[in-house]
mmCIF file of C-alpha atoms in Angstrom:
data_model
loop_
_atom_site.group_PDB
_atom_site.id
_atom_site.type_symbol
_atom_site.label_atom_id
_atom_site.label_comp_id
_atom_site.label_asym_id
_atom_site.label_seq_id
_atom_site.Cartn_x
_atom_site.Cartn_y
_atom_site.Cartn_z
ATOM 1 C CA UNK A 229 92.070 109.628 87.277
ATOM 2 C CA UNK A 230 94.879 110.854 89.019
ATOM 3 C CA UNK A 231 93.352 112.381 91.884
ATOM 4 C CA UNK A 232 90.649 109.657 92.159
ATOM 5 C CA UNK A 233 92.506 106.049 92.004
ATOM 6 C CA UNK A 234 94.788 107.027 95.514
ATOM 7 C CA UNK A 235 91.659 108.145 97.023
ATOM 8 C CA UNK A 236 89.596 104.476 95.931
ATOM 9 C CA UNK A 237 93.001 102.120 96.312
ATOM 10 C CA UNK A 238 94.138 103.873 99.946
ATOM 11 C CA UNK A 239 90.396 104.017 101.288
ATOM 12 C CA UNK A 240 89.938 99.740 99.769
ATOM 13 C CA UNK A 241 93.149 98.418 100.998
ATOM 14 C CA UNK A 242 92.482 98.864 105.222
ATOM 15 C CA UNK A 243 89.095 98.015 104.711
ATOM 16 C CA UNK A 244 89.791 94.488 102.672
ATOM 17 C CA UNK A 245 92.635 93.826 105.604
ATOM 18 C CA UNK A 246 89.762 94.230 108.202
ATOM 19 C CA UNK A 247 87.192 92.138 106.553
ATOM 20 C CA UNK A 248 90.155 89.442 105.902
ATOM 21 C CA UNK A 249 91.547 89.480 109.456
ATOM 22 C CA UNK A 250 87.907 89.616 111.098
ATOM 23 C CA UNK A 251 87.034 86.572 108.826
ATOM 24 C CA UNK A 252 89.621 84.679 109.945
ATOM 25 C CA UNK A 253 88.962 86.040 113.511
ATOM 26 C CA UNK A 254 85.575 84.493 113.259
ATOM 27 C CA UNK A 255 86.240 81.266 111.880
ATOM 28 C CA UNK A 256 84.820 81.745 107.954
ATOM 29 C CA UNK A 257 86.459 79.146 106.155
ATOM 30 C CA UNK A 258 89.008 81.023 104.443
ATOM 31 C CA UNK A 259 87.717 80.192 100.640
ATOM 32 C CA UNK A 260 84.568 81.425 101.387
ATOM 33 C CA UNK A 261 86.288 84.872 102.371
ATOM 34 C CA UNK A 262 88.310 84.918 99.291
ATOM 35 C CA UNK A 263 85.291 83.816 96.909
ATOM 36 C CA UNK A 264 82.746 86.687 98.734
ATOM 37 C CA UNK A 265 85.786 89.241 97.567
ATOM 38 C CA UNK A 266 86.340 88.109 94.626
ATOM 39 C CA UNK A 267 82.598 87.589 93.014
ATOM 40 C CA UNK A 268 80.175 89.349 95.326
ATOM 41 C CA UNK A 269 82.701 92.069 96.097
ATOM 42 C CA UNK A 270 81.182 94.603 98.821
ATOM 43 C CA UNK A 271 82.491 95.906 101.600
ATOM 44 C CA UNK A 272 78.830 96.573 102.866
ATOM 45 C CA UNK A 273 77.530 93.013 101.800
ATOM 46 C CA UNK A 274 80.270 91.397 103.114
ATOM 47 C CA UNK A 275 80.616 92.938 106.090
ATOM 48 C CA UNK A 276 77.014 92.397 107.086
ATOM 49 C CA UNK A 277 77.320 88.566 106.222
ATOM 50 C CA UNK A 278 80.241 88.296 108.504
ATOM 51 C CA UNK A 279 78.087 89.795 111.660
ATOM 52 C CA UNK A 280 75.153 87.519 110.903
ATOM 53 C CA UNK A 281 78.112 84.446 110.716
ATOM 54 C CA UNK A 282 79.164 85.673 113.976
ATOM 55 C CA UNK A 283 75.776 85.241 115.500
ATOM 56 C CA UNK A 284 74.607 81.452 113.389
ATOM 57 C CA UNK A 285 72.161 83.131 111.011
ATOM 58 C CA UNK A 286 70.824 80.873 108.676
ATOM 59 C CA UNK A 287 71.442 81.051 104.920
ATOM 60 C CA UNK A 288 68.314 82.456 103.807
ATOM 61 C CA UNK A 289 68.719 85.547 106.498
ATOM 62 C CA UNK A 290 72.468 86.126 105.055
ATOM 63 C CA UNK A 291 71.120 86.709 101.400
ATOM 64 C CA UNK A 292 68.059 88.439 102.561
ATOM 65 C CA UNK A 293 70.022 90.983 104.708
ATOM 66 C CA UNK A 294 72.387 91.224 101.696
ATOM 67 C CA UNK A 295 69.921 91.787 98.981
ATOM 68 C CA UNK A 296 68.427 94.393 101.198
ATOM 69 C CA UNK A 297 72.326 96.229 101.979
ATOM 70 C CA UNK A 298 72.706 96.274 97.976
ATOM 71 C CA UNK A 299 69.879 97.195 96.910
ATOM 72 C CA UNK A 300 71.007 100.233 96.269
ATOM 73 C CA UNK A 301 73.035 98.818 93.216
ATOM 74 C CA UNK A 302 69.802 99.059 91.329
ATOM 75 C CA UNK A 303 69.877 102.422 90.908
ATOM 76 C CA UNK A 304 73.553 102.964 89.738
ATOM 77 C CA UNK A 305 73.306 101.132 86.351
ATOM 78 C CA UNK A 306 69.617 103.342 84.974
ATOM 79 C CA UNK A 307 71.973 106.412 86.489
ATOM 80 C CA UNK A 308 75.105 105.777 83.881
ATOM 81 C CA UNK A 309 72.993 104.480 81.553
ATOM 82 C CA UNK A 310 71.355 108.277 81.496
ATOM 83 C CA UNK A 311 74.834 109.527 81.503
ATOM 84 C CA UNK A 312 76.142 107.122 78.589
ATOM 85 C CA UNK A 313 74.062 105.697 76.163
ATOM 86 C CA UNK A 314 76.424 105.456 74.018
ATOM 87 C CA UNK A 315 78.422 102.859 76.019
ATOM 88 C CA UNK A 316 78.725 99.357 74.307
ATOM 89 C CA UNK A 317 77.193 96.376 76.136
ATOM 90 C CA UNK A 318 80.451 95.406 76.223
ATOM 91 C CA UNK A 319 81.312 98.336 78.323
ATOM 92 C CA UNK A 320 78.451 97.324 81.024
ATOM 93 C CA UNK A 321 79.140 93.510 81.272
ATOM 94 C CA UNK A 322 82.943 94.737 81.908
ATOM 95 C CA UNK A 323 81.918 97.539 84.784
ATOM 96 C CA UNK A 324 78.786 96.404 86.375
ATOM 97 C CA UNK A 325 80.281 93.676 88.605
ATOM 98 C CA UNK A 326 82.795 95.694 89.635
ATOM 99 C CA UNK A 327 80.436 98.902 90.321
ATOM 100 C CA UNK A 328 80.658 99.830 93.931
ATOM 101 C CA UNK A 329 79.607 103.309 95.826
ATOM 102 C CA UNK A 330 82.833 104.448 95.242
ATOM 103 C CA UNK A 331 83.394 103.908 91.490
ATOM 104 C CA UNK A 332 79.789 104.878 90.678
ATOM 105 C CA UNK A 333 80.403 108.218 92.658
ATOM 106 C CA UNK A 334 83.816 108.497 90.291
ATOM 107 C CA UNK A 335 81.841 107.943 87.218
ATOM 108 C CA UNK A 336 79.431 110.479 88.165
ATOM 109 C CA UNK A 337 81.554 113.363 89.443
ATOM 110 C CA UNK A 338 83.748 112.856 86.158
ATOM 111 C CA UNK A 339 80.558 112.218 83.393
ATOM 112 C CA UNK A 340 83.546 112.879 80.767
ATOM 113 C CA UNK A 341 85.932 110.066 81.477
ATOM 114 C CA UNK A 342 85.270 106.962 78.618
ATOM 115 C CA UNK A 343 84.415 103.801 79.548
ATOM 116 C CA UNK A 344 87.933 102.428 79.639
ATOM 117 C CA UNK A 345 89.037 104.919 82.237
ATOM 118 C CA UNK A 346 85.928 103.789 84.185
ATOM 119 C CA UNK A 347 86.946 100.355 84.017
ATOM 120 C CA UNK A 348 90.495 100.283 84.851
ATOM 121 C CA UNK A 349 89.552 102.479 88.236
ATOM 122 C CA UNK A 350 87.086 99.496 88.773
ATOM 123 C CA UNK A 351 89.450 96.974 88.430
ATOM 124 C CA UNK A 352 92.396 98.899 90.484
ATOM 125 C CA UNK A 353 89.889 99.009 92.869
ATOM 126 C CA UNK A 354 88.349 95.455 92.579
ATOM 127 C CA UNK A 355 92.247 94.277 92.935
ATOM 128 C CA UNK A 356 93.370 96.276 96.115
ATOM 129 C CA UNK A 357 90.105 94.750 97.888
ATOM 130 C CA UNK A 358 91.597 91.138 96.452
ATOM 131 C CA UNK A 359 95.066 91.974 97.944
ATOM 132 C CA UNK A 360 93.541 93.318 101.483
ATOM 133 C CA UNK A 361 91.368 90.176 101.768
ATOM 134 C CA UNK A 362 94.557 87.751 101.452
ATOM 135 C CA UNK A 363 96.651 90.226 103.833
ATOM 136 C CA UNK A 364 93.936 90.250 106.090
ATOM 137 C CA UNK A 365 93.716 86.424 106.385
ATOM 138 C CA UNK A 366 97.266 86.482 107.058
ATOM 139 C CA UNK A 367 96.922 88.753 109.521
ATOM 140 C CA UNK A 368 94.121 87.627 111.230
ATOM 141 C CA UNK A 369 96.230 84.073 111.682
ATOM 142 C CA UNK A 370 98.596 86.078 113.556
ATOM 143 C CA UNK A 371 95.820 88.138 116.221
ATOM 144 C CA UNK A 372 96.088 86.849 119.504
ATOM 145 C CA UNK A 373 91.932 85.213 120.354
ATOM 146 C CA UNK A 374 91.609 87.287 123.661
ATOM 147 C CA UNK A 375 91.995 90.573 120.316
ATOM 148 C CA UNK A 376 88.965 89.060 118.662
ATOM 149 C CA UNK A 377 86.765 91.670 120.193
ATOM 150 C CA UNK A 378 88.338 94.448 119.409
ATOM 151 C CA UNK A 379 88.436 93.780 115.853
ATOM 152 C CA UNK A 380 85.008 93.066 115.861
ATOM 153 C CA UNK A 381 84.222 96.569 116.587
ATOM 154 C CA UNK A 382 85.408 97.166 112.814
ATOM 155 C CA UNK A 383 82.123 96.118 111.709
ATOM 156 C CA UNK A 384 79.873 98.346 113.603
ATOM 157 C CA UNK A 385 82.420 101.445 112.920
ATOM 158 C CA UNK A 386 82.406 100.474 109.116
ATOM 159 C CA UNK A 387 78.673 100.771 109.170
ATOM 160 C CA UNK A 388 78.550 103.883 111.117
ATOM 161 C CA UNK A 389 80.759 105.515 108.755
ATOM 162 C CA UNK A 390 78.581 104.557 106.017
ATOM 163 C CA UNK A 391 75.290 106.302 107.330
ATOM 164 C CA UNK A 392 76.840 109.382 108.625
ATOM 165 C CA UNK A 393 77.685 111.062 105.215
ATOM 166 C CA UNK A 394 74.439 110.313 104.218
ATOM 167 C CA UNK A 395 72.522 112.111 107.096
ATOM 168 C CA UNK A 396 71.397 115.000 104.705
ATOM 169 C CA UNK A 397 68.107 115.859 105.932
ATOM 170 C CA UNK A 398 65.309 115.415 108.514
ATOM 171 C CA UNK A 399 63.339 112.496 106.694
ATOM 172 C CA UNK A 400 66.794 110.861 106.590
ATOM 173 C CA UNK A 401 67.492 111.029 109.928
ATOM 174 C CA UNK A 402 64.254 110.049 111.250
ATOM 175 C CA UNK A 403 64.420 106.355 109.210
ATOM 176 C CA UNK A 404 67.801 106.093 110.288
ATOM 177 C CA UNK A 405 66.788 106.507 113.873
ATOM 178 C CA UNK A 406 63.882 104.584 113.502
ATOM 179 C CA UNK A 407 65.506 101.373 111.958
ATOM 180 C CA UNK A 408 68.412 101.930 115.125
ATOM 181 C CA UNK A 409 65.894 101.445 117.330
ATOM 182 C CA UNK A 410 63.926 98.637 116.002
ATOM 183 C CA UNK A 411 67.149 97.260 115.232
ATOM 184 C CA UNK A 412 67.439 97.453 118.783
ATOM 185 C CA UNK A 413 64.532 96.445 120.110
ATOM 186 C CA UNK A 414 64.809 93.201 117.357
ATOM 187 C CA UNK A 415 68.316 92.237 119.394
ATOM 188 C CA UNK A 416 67.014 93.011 122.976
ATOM 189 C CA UNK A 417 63.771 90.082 122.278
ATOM 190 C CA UNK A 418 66.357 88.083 121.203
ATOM 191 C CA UNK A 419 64.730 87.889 118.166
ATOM 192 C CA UNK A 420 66.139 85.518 114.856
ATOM 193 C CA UNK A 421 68.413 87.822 112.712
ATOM 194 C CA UNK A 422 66.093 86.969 109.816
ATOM 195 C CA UNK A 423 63.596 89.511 111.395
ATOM 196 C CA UNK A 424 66.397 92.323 110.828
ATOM 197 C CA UNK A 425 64.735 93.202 107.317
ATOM 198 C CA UNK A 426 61.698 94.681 109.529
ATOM 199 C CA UNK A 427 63.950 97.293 111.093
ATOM 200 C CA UNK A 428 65.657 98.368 107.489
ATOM 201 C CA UNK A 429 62.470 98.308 105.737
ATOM 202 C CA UNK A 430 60.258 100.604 107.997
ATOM 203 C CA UNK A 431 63.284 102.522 108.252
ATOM 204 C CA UNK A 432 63.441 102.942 104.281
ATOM 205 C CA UNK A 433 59.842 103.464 104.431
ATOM 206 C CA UNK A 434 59.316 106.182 107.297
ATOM 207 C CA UNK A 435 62.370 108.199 105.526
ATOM 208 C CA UNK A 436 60.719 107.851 101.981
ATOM 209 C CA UNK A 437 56.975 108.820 103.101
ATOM 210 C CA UNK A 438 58.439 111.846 104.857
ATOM 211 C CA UNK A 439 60.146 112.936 102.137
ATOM 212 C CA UNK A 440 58.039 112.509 99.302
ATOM 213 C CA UNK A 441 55.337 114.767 102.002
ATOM 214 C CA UNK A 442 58.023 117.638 102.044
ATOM 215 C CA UNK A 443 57.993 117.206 98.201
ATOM 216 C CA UNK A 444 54.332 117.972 98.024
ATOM 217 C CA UNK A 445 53.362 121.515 97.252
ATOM 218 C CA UNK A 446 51.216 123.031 100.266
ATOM 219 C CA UNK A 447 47.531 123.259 98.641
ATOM 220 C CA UNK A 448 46.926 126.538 96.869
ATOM 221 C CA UNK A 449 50.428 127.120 96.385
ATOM 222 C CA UNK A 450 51.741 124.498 93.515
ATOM 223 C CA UNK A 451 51.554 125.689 89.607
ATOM 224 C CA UNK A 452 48.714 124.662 87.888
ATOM 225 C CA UNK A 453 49.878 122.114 84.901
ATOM 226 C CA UNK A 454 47.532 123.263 82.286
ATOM 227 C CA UNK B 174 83.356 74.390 103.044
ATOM 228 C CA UNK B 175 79.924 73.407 103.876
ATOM 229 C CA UNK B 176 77.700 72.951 101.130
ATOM 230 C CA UNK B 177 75.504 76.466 102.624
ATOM 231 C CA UNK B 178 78.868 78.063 102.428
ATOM 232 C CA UNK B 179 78.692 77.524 98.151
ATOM 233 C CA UNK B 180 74.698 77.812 98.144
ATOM 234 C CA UNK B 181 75.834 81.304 100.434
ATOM 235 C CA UNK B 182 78.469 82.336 97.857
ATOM 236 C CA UNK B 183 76.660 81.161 94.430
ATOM 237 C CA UNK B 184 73.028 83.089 95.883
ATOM 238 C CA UNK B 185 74.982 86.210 96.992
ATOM 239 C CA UNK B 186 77.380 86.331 93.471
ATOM 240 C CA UNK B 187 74.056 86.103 92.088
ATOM 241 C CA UNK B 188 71.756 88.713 93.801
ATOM 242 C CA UNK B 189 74.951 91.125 93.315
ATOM 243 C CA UNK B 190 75.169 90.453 89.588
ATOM 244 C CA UNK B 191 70.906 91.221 88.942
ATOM 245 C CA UNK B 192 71.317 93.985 91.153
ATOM 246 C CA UNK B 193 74.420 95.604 89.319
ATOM 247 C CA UNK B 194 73.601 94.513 85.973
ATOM 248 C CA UNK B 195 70.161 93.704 85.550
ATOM 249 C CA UNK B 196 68.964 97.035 86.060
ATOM 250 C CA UNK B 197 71.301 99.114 83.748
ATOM 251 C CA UNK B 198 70.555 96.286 80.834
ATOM 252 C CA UNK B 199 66.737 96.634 81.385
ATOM 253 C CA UNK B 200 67.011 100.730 81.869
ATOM 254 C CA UNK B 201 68.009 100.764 78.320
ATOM 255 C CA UNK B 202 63.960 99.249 77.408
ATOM 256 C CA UNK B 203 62.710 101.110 79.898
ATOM 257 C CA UNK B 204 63.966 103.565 82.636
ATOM 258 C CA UNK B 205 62.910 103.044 86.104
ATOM 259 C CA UNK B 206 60.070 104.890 87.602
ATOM 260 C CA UNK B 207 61.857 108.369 89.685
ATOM 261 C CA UNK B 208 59.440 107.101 92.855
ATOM 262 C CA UNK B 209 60.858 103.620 92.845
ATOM 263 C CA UNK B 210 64.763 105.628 92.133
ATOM 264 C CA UNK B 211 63.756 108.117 95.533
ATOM 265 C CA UNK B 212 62.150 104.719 97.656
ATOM 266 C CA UNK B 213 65.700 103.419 96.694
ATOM 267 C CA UNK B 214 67.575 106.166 98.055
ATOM 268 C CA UNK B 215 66.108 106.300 101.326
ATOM 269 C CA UNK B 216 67.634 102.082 101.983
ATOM 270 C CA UNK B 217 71.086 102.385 102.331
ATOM 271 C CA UNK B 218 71.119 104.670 105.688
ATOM 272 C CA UNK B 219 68.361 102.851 107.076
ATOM 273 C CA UNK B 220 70.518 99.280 106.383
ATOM 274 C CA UNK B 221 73.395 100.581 107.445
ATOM 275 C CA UNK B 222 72.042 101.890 110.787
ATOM 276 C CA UNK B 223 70.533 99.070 111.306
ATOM 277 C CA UNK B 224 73.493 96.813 110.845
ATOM 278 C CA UNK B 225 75.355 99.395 113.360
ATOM 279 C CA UNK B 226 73.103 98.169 115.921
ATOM 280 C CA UNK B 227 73.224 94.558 115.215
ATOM 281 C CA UNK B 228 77.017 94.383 115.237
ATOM 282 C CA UNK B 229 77.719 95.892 118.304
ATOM 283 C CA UNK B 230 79.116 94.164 121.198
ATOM 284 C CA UNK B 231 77.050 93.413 124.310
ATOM 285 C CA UNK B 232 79.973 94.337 126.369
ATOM 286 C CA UNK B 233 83.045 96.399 126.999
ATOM 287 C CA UNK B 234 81.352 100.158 126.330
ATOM 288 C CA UNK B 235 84.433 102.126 126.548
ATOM 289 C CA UNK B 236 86.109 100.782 123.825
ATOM 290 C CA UNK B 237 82.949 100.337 122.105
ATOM 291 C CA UNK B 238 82.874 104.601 122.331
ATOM 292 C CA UNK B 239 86.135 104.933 121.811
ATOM 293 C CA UNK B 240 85.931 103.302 118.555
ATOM 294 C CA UNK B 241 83.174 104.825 117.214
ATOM 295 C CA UNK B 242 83.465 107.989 117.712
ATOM 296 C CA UNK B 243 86.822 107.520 116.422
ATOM 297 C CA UNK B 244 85.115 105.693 113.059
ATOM 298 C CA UNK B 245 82.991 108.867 113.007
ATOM 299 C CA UNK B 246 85.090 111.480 113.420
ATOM 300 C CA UNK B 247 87.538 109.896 111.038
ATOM 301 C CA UNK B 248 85.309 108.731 108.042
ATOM 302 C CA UNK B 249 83.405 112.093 108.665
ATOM 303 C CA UNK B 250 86.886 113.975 108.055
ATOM 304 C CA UNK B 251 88.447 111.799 105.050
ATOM 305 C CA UNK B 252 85.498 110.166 103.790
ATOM 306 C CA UNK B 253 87.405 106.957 103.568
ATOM 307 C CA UNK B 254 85.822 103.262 104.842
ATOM 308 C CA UNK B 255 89.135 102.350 105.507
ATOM 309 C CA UNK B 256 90.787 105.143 107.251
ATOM 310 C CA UNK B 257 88.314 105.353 109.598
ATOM 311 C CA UNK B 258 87.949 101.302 110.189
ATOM 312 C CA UNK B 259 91.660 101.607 110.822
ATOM 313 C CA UNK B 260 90.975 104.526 113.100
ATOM 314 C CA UNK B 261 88.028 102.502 115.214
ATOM 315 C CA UNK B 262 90.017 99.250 115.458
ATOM 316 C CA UNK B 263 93.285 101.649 116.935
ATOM 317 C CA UNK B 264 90.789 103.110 119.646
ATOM 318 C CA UNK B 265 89.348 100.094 120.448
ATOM 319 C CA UNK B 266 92.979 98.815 121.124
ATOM 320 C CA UNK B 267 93.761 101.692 122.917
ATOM 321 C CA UNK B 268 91.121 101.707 125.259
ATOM 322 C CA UNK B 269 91.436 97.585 125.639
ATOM 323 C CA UNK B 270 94.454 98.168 126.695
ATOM 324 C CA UNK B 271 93.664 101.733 129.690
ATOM 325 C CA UNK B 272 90.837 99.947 130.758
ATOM 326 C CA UNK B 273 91.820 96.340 130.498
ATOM 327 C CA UNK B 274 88.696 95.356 128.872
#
């Protein structure tokens, strides 16, 4: 774990401090911050809910937009369960809340580390993001208003350097473009940011459809199954 | 806190704990099908770049470059959220403070 739990604690710490400050920055009552850290617990989720605060979304488009940023999750827990079924339920009550993209990428790159090791990376992590979030607040008391701005830009960077790594292939980058634009074109109508699940969906769903046509085998040229 | 801010906090805690949990309990019945595991792959980079546009600034587009391309460059380097939120919220500074935005 040695070369992993720097890596997760360093990367968690700024992040939580930016969340925490921009919270404070943007008027969240400060209980609210602390209670998104401590039980939802996603830099992604949270970070998204904080931009749609900024701009008076309603509840309903919060969780919506939310669900939709971790939906992902759904596919971590099948993937260790593949890896270990011999973990106790036990085991996955104690991890699952605390899974995030960086711990399940941990538990996958090291299939050999026991449950326990899994978990106390999870909760090193899940306790740097706790500490960052109160620092932040602190912080954030102490940021001149006129600064407010150029915090903000956290958000949109944090984002950014989530999709990058993840530009792998054509089909990829297509969605991706494809929900930046009608992302765009949702903001420039001045449309509610309810409507913000249209851009991420077709997105998902141009990216998908041109990948699973790339998976096809050209006609003539696929093995026969029987 | 409002009472939306604890409806807020007790729908998201939930969502996060059937989306983290629910799934690896239930894969244990039955695993998912791989064409609903590929459908999910393909969300996260469309979210995200969607959220990149709807959290941008209307104004002030020198900073606004300044700190993402220093985001990019950064998280693209270390692979670290926070390094490279550091890194974006530094250039942002920066160029607040050449071009008095």
């Amino acid at each position: 774990m040695g070369d992993v739990l720097p890596a997760v604690v360093g990367g968690y710490f700024p992040a939580a401090v930016a969340f925490g400050a921009l919270a404070r920055l943007l008027h969240l009552p400060w209980i609210l911050a602390v209670l998104l850290s401590a039980v939802v617990y996603s830099g992604a989720l949270q970070s998204a809910v904080l931009g749609l605060w900024a701009v008076g979304a309603d509840v309903p488009t919060m969780v919506g937009v939310g669900v939709l940023v971790n939906l992902r999750h759904v596919f971590y827990g099948p993937h260790l369960e593949r890896l270990h079924p011999e973990w106790s339920d036990r085991a996955r009550w104690a991890i699952a809340p605390l899974l995030t993209d960086e711990v399940y990428a941990a538990a996958v790159a090291h299939p050999e580390w026991p449950a326990r090791r899994l978990f106390a990376l999870a909760a090193a992590a899940w306790a740097t993001w706790q500490a960052g979030t109160w620092v932040g607040l602190g912080l954030g008391a102490l940021v001149p208003a006129g600064w407010t701005a150029v915090l903000a830009l956290a958000l949109p960077a944090l984002f950014l350097t989530l999709v990058l790594p993840r530009l792998r292939d054509g089909a990829t980058a297509a969605g991706v473009a494809a929900a930046a634009l009608l992302a765009a074109v949702v903001r420039w109508r001045g449309a509610p940011p309810s409507l913000l699940v249209v851009p991420i969906l077709a997105g998902t769903s141009l990216s998908f459809w041109l990948a699973e046509r790339r998976r096809r085998p050209a006609p003539g040229l696929g093995e026969g199954r029987g | 806190m409002t009472a939306s801010a604890w409806v807020l906090v007790a729908a998201l805690m939930l969502a996060s704990a059937l989306e983290r949990l629910g799934p690896w309990l239930w894969a244990r019945r039955r695993p998912p099908s791989e064409r609903a595991a590929r459908w999910l792959e393909h969300l996260a980079p469309a979210a995200f770049a969607a959220l990149v546009v709807a959290d941008l600034p209307r104004s002030g587009s020198p900073a606004v470059v300044a700190a993402l391309a220093a985001a990019a460059v950064v998280g693209w380097t270390t692979r670290h959220l926070g390094w490279a939120v550091v890194a974006a919220v530094a250039a942002a500074a920066l160029g607040r403070s050449l071009a008095g935005w």
